Short mmCIF file of C-alpha atoms in Angstrom, two decimals:
data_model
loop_
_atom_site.label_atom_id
_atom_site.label_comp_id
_atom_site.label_asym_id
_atom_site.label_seq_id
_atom_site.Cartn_x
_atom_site.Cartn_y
_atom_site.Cartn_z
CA UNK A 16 -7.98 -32.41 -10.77
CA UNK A 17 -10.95 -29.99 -10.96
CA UNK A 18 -12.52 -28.91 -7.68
CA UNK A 19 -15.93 -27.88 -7.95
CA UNK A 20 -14.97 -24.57 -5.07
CA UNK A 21 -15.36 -21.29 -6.11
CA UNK A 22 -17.12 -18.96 -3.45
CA UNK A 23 -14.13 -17.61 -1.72
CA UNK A 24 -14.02 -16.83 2.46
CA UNK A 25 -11.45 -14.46 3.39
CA UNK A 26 -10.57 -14.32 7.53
CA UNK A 27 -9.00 -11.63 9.24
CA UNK A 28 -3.91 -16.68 1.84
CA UNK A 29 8.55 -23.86 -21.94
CA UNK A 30 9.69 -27.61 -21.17
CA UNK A 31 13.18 -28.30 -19.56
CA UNK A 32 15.50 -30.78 -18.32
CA UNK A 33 17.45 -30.71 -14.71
CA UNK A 34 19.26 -32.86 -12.84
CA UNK A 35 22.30 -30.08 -12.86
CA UNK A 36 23.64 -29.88 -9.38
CA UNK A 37 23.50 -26.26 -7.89
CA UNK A 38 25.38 -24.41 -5.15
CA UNK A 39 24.21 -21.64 -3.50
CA UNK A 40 23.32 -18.31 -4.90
CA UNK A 41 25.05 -15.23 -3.99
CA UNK A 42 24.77 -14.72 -0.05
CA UNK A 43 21.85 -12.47 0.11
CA UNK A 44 22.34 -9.14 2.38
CA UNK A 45 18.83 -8.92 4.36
CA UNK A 46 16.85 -11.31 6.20
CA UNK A 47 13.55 -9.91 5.43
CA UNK A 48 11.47 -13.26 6.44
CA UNK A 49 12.19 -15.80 8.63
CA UNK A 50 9.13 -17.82 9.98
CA UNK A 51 9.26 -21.30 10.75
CA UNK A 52 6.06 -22.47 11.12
CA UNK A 53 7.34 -25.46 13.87
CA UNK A 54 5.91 -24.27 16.76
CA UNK A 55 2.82 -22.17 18.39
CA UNK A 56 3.16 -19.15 17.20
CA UNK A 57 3.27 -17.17 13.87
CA UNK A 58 1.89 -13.33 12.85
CA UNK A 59 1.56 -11.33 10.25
CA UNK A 60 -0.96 -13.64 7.94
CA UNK A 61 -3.92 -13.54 6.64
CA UNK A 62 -5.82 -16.97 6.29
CA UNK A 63 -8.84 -17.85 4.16
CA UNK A 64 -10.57 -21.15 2.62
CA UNK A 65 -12.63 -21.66 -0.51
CA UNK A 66 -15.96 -23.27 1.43
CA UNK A 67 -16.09 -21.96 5.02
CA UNK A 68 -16.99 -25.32 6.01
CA UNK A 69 -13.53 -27.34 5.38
CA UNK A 70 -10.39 -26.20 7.95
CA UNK A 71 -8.40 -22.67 7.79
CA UNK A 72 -4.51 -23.66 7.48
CA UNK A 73 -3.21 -24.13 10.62
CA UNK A 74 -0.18 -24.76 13.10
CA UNK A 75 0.44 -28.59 13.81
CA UNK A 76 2.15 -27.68 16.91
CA UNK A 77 -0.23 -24.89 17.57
CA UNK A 78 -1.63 -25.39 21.36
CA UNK A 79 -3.69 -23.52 24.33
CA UNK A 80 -0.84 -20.93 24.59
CA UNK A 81 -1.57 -20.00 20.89
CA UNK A 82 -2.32 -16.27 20.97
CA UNK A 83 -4.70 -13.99 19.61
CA UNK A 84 -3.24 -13.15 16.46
CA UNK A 85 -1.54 -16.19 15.64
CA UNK A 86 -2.20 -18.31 12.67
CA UNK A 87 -4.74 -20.89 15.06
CA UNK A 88 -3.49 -24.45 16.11
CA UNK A 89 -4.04 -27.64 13.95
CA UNK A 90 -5.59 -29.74 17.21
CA UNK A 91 -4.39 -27.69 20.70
CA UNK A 92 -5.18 -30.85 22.43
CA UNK A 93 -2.77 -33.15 20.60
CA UNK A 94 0.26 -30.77 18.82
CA UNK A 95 3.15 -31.62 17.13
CA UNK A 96 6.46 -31.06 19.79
CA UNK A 97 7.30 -27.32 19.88
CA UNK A 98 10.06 -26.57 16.96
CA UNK A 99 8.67 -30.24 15.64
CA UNK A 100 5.78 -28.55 13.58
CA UNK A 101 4.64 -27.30 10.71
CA UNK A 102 1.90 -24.99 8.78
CA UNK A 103 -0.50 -26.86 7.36
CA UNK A 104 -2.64 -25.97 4.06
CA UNK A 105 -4.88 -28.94 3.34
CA UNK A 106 -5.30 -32.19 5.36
CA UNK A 107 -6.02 -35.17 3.25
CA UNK A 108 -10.05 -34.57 2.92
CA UNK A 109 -11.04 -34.37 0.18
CA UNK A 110 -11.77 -30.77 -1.43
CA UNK A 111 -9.91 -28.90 0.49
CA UNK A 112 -8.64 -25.33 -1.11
CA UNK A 113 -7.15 -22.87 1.30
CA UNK A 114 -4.08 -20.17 1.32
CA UNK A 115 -1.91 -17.95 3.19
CA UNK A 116 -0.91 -14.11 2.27
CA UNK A 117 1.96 -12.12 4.11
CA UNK A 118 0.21 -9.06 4.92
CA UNK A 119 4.00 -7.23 4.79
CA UNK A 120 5.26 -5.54 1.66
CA UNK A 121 8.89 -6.65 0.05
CA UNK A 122 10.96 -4.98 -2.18
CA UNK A 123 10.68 -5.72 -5.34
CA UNK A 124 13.96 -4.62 -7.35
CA UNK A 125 16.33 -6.03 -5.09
CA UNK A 126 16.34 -9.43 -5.90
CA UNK A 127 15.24 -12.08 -3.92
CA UNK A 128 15.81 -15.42 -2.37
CA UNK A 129 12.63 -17.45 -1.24
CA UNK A 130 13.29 -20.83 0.28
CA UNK A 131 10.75 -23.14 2.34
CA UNK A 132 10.38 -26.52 3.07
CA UNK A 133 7.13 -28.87 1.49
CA UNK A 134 5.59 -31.48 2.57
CA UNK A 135 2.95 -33.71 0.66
CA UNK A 136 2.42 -36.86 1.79
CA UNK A 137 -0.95 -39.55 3.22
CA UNK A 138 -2.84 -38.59 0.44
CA UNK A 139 -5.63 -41.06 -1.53
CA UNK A 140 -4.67 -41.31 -5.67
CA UNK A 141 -6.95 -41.48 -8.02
CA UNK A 142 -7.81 -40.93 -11.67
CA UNK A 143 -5.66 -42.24 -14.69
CA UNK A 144 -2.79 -42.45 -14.67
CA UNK A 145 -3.72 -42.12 -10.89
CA UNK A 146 -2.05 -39.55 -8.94
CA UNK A 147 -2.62 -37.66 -5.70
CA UNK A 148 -4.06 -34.01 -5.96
CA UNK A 149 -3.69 -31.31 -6.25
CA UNK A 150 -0.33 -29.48 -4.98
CA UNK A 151 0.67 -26.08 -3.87
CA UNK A 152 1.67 -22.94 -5.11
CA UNK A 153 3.81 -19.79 -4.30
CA UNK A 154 2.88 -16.58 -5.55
CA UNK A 155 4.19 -12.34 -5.70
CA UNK A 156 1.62 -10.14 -6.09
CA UNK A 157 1.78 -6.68 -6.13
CA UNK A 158 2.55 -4.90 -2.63
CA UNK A 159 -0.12 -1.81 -3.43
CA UNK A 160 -3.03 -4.87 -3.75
CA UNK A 161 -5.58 -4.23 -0.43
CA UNK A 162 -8.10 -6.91 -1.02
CA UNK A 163 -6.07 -9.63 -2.64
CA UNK A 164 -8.05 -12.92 -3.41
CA UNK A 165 -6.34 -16.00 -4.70
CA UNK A 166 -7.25 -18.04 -7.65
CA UNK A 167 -8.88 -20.88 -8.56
CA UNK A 168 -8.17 -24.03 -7.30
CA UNK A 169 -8.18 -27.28 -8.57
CA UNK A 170 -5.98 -27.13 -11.79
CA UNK A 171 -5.65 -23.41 -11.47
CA UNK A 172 -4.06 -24.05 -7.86
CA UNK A 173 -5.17 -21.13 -6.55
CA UNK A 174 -3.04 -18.98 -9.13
CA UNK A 175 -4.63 -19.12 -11.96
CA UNK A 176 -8.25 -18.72 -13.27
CA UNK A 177 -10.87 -20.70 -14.46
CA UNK A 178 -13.93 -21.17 -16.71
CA UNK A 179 -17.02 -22.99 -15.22
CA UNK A 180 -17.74 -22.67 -11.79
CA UNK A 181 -19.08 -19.51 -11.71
CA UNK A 182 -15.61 -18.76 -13.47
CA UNK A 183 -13.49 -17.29 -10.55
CA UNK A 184 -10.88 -15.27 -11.82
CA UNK A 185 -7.19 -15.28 -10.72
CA UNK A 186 -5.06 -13.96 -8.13
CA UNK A 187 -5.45 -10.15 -7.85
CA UNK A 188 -2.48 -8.42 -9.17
CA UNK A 189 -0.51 -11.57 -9.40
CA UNK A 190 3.25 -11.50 -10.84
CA UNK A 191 4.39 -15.04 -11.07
CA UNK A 192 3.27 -18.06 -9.37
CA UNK A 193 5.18 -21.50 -8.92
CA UNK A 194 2.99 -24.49 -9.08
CA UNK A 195 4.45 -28.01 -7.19
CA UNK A 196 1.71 -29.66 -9.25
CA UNK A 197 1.06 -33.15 -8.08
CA UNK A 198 -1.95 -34.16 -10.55
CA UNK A 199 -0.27 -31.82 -13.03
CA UNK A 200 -3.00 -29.74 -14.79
CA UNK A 201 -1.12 -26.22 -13.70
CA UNK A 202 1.08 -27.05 -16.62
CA UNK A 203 -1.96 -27.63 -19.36
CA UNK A 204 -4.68 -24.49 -20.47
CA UNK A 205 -7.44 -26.57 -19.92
CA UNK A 206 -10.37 -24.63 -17.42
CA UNK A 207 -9.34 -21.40 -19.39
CA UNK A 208 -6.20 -20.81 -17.75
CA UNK A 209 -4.17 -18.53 -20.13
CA UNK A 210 -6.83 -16.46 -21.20
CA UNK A 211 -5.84 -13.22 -23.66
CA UNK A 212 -2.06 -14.70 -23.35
CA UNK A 213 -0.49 -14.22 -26.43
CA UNK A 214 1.09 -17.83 -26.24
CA UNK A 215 -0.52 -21.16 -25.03
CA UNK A 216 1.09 -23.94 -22.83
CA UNK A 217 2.67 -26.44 -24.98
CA UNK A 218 0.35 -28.81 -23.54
CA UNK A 219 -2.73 -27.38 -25.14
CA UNK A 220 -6.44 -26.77 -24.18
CA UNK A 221 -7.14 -30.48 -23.35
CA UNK A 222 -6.30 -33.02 -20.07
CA UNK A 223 -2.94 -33.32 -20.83
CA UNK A 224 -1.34 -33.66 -17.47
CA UNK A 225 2.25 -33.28 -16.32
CA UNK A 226 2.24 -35.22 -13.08
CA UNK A 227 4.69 -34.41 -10.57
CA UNK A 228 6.38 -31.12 -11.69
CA UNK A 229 6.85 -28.02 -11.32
CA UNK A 230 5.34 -25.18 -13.37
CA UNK A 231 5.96 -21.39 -13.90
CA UNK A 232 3.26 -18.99 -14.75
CA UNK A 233 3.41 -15.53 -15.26
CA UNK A 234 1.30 -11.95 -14.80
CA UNK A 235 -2.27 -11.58 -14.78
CA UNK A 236 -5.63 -10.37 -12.97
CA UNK A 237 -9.45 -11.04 -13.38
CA UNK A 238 -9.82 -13.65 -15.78
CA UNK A 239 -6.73 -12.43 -18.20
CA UNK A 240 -3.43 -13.82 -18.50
CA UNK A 241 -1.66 -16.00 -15.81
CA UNK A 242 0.11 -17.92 -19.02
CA UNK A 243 2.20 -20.74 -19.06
CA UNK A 244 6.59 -19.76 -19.09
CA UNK A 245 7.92 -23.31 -18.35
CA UNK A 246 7.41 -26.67 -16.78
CA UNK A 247 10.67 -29.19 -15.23
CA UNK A 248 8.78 -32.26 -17.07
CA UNK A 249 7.43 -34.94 -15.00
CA UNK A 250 10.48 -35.57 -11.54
CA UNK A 251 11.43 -39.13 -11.30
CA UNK A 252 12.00 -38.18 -7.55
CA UNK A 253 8.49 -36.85 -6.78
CA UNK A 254 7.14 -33.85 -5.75
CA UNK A 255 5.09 -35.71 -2.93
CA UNK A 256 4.97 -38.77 -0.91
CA UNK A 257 1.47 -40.23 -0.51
CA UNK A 258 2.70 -43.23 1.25
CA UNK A 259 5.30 -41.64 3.70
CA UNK A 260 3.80 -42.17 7.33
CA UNK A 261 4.90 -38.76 8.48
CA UNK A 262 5.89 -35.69 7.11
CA UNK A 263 9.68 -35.94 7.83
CA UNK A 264 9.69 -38.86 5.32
CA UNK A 265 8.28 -36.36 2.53
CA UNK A 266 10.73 -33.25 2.84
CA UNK A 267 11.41 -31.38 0.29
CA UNK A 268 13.25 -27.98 -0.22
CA UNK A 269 12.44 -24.98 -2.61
CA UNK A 270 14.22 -22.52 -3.70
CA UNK A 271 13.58 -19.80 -5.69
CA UNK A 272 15.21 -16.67 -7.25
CA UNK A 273 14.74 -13.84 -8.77
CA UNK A 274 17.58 -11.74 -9.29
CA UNK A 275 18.06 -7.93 -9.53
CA UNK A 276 17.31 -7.39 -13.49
CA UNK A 277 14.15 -9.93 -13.24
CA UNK A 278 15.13 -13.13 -14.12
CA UNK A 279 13.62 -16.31 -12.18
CA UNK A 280 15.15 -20.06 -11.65
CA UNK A 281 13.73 -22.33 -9.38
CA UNK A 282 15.60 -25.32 -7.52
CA UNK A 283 14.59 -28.57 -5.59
CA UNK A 284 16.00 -30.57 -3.20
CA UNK A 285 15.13 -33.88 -2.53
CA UNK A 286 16.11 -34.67 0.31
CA UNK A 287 15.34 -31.62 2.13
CA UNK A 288 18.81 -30.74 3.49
CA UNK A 289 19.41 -27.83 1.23
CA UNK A 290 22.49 -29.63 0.64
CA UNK A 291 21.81 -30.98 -2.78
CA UNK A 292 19.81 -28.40 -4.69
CA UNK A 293 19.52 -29.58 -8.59
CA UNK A 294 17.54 -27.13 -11.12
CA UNK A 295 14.10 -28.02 -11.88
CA UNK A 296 13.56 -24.59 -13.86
CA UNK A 297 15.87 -22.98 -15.99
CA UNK A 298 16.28 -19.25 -15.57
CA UNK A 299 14.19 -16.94 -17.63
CA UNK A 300 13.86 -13.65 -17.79
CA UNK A 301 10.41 -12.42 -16.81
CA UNK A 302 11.31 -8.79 -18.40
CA UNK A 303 11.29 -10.26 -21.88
CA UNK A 304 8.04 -13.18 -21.11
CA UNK A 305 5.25 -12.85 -23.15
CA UNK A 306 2.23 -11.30 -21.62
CA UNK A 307 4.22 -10.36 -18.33
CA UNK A 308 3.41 -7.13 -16.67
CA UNK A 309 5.75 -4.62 -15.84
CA UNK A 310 7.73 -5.27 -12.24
CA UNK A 311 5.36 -3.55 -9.21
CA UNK A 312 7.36 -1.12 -6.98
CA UNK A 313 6.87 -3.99 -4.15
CA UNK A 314 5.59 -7.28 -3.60
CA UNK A 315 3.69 -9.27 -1.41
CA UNK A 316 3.25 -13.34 -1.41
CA UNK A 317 1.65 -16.15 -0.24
CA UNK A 318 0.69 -19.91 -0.36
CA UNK A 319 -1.98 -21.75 -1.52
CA UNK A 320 -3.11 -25.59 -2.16
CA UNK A 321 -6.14 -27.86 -2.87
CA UNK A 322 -7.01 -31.05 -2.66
CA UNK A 323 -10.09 -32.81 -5.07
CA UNK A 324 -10.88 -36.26 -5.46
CA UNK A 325 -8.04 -37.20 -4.67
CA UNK A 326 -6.01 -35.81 -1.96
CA UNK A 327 -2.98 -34.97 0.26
CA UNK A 328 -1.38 -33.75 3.62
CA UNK A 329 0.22 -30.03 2.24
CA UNK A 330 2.32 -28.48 4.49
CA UNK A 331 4.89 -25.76 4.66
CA UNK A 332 7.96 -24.69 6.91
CA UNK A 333 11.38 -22.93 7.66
CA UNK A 334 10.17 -20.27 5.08
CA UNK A 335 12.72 -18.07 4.69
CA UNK A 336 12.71 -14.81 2.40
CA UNK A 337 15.98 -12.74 1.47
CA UNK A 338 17.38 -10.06 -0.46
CA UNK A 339 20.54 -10.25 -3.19
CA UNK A 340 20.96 -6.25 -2.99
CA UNK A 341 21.66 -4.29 0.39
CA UNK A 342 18.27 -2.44 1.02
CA UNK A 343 17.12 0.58 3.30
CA UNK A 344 16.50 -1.69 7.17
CA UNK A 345 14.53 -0.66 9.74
CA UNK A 346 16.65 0.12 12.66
CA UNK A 347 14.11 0.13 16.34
CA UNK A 348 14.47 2.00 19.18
CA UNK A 349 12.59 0.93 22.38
CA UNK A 350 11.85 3.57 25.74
CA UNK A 351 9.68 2.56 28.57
CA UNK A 352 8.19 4.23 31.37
CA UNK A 353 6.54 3.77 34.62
CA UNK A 354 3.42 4.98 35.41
CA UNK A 355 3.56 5.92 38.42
CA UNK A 356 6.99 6.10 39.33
CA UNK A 357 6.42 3.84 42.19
CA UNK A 358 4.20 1.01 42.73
CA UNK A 359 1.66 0.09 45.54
CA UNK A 360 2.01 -2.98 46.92
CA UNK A 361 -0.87 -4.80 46.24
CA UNK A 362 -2.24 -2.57 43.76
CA UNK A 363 -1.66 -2.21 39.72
CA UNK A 364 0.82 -0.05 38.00
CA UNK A 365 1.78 0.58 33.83
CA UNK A 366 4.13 0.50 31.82
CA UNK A 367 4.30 2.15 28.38
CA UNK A 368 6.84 0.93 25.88
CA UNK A 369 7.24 3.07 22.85
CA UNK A 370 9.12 1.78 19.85
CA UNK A 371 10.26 3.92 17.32
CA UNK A 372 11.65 3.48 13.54
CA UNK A 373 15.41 5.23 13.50
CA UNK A 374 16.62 3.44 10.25
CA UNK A 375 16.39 4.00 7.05
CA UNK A 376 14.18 1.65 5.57
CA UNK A 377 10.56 0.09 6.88
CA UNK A 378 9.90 -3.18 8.90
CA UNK A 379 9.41 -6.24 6.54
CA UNK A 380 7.79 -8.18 9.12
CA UNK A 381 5.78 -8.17 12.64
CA UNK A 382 7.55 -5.87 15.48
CA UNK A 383 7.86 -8.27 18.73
CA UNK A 384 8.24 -6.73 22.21
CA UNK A 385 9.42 -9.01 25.35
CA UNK A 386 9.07 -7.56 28.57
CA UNK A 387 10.32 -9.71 31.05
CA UNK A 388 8.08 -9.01 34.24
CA UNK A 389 9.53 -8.70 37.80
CA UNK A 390 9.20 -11.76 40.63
CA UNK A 391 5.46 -12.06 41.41
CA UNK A 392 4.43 -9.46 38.70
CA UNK A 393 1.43 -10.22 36.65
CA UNK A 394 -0.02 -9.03 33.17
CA UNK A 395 -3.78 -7.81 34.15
CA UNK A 396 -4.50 -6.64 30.24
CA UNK A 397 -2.88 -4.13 27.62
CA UNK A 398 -3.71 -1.32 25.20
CA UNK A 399 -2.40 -0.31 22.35
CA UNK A 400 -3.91 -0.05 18.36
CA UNK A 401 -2.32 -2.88 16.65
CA UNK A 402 -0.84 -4.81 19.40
CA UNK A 403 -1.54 -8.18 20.46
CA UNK A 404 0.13 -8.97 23.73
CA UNK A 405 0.18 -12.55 26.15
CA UNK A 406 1.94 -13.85 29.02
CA UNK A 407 3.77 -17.19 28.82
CA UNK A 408 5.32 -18.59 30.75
CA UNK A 409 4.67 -16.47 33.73
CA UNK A 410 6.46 -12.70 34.11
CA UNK A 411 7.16 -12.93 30.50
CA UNK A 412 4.85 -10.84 28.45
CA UNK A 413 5.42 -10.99 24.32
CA UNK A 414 3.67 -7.83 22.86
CA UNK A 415 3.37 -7.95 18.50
CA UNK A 416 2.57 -5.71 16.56
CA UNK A 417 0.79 -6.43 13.47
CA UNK A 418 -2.50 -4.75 12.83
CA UNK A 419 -4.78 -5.68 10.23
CA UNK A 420 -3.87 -3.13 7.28
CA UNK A 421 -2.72 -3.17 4.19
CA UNK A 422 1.24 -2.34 4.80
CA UNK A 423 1.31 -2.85 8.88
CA UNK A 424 4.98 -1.83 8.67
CA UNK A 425 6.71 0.44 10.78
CA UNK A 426 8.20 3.90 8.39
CA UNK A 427 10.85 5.33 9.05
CA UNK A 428 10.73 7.77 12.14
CA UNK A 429 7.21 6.43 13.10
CA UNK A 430 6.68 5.36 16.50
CA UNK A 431 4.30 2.61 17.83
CA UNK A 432 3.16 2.33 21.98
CA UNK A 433 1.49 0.10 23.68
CA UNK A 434 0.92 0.00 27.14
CA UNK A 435 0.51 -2.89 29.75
CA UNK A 436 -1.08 -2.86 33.14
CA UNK A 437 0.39 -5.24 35.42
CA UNK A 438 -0.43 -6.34 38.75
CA UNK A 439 1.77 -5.46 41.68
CA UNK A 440 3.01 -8.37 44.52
CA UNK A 441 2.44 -7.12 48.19
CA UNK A 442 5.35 -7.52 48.85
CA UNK A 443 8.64 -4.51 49.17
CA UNK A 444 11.99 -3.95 47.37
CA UNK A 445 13.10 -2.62 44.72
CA UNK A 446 12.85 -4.58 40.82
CA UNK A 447 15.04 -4.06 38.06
CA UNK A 448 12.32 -4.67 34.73
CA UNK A 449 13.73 -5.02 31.26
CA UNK A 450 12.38 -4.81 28.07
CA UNK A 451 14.00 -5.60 24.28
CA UNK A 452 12.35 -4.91 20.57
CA UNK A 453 13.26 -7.08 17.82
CA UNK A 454 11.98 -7.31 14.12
CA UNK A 455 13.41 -9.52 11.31
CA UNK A 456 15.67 -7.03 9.10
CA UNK A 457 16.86 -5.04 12.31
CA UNK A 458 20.72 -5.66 11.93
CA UNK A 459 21.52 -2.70 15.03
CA UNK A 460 20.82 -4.47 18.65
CA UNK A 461 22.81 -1.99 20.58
CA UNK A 462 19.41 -0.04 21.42
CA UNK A 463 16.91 -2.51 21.31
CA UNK A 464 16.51 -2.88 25.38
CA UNK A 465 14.68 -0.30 27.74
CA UNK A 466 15.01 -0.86 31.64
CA UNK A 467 12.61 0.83 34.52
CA UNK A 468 13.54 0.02 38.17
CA UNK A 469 10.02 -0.65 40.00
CA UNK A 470 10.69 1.58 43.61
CA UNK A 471 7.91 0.45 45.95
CA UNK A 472 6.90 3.01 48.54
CA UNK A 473 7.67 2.03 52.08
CA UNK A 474 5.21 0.71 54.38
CA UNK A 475 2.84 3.26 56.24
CA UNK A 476 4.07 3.96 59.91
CA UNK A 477 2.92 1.64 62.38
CA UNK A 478 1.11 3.24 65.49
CA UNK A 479 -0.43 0.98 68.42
CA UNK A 480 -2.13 3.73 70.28
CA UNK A 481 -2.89 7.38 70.51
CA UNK A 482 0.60 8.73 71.63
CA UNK A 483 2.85 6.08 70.75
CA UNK A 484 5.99 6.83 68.78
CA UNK A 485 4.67 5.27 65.18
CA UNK A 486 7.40 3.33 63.89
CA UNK A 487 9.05 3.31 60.42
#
């Protein structure tokens, strides 16, 4: 289905058979990404919709205690249970276009394991045969890409390009995208998608659609390339569920790899357990695909999905993104200090917590602090470039850091501060105040807490009179 969006809004996203039961890959060796989606609170994306006046993906259990910084809640006044949530692309208006890009940098030559959890379901069918519309699709692009902008949408899914329209061209610098095409024109070169490839889809220029499948499509920027590699024919089992009532009825589980000398297989599971994987793309080596550029030095990725005429819920969740190689990890270090060294009561006081990069390789993903605030301590505001920092529940302060760049990552031996001004109770003692640093692909927690003790200065002597013995 052909939606008729093409000014984009940035804010700051061959045939085969299956039905071959899988088992796991190879256990991967680093955690690079692991973001869940399910409850208020994610980092490190940036959002952006084809016609600024339909929603921005969103978190369903997103609430008033979303923070700055944070991918924005669905409806704060009604959310989805915390850990119960999920992102969501498109509701079930109609055209809807909208995606997601991971601001971090991946490797690239390691080989990787992407898995996430879909959801399409309460959609409206229509056409003929009818169908719901229009699906989703995960991309790599190249990690050295600053301005990315996704695709088309509609057919194109916001992959690919596409004539008419004003002819919007394709994802910048894209490497392969994987279509869960619902109306099943991602599959077809129909709109122009495949331009300058030096092979067409096997399902010609025309409206020949491949509903409910899953389709692979390779290199390309502008308005050149993005041609077809392969399509898993039309999946008895669905890729959505327009009738399921909720989106726990509609799980489904992706996984894809791409293994250390380039090849790519993708696998589905129905039921969503990632207990029954089958293969809904056979491996193929992108190295050797027609038209396929060469492998970038690192990737980034991202989500996108549409809706036209006809529509659906599109959701995503429990994305998690691994590597088959051991790589170079990020090992933090965290040091705080007190400033002063003691406290008025009554008054305000700092703290400064440095993190610092001791490992060998960079962060893959947003750099949390938690600083766990003394009884009757308060956050009063915070500094730092880069930093986004909130308080809840009370006393406990969560600090990110994720600034809008192009790599936001943490090098080796780089150090990132941020300091917090806090206000101080009136009343005396001594407070222990402890800190900890954590970031996805950090695999060394032995020096990832810093502790100040808050000494309060004792009272001021107490006189009654001129000549009276103050007391202490």
């Amino acid at each position: 289905m052909e939606n008729k969006l093409s000014n984009l809004l940035i804010a700051g996203l061959a045939f085969t058979t299956f039905f071959t039961a899988r088992s796991s890959p190879t256990a991967a060796q680093t955690t690079l990404v692991e973001e869940r989606f399910n409850d208020n609170t994610t980092v490190g994306w940036s959002l952006g919709v084809a016609n600024p006046a339909t929603p921005f993906p969103c978190l369903t259990a997103g609430d008033a205690f979303t923070p700055l910084g944070s991918i924005g809640a669905c409806n704060p006044a009604q959310p989805d249970p915390q850990g119960e949530g999920a992102l969501r692309i498109t509701t079930n208006e109609t055209g809807q276009a909208a995606f997601g890009i991971y601001d971090f940098t991946i490797p690239s030559r390691s080989g990787l394991v992407i898995t996430f959890d879909y959801f399409a379901y309460g959609g409206i069918p229509t056409g003929n045969p009818p169908s719901t519309a229009d699906g989703v699709t995960f991309f790599l692009f190249s990690g050295e890409t600053t301005n990315p902008q996704p695709g088309a949408f509609g057919g194109s899914l916001g992959y690919a390009q596409r004539t008419g329209g004003g002819n919007p061209p394709g994802l910048t610098n894209g490497y392969v995208g994987v279509g869960l095409d619902e109306y099943g024109n991602f599959a077809n070169d129909n709109e122009g998608r495949g331009a300058g490839c030096p092979v067409t889809s096997p399902f010609g220029t025309g409206n020949t659609r491949v509903l409910d499948s899953v389709t692979l499509r390779g290199s390309g920027n502008g308005n050149t390339g993005y041609c077809y590699l392969e399509n898993s024919g039309v999946l008895p089992q669905g890729i959505d569920e327009p009738d399921a009532p909720n989106r726990e009825v509609a799980q489904r589980r992706l996984r894809i790899t791409l293994t250390e000398d380039n090849t790519i297989s993708v696998e589905l599971d129905f039921t969503g357990t990632g207990n029954n994987f089958q293969q809904v793309l056979d491996p193929i080596n992108l190295t050797a695909a027609p038209g396929q550029a060469s492998v970038p030095s690192s990737f980034k990725f991202g989500f996108a999905g549409s809706t036209g005429d006809a529509t659906n819920i599109h959701e995503i969740r429990n994305l998690t993104v691994t590597t088959i190689e051991n790589i170079p990890t990020p090992d933090l270090t965290l040091r705080k200090r007190q400033i002063p060294a003691s406290f008025t009561p009554g008054g305000t006081g700092r703290y400064r917590l440095t993190v610092k990069n001791v490992g060998d390789g960079p962060t893959y993903s947003p750099t949390t602090v938690t600083d766990t605030l003394p009884p009757g301590f308060r956050l009063a505001s915070f500094t730092g470039d880069g930093w986004s920092c909130s308080e809840n529940p009370q006393r406990t302060v969560t600090c990110i850091y994720s600034p809008e760049a192009n790599n936001p990552a943490i090098q080796p031996e780089e150090s990132r501060s941020v300091i917090l001004t806090v206000n101080v109770p009136p009343t005396l003692g001594s407070y222990l105040n402890t800190a900890t640093v954590s970031t996805t692909a950090d695999e060394n927690p032995n020096n990832n807490t810093a502790q100040t003790s808050n000494l309060l200065p004792p009272p001021p002597p107490i006189c009654n009179r001129a000549g009276d013995i103050c007391q202490f």
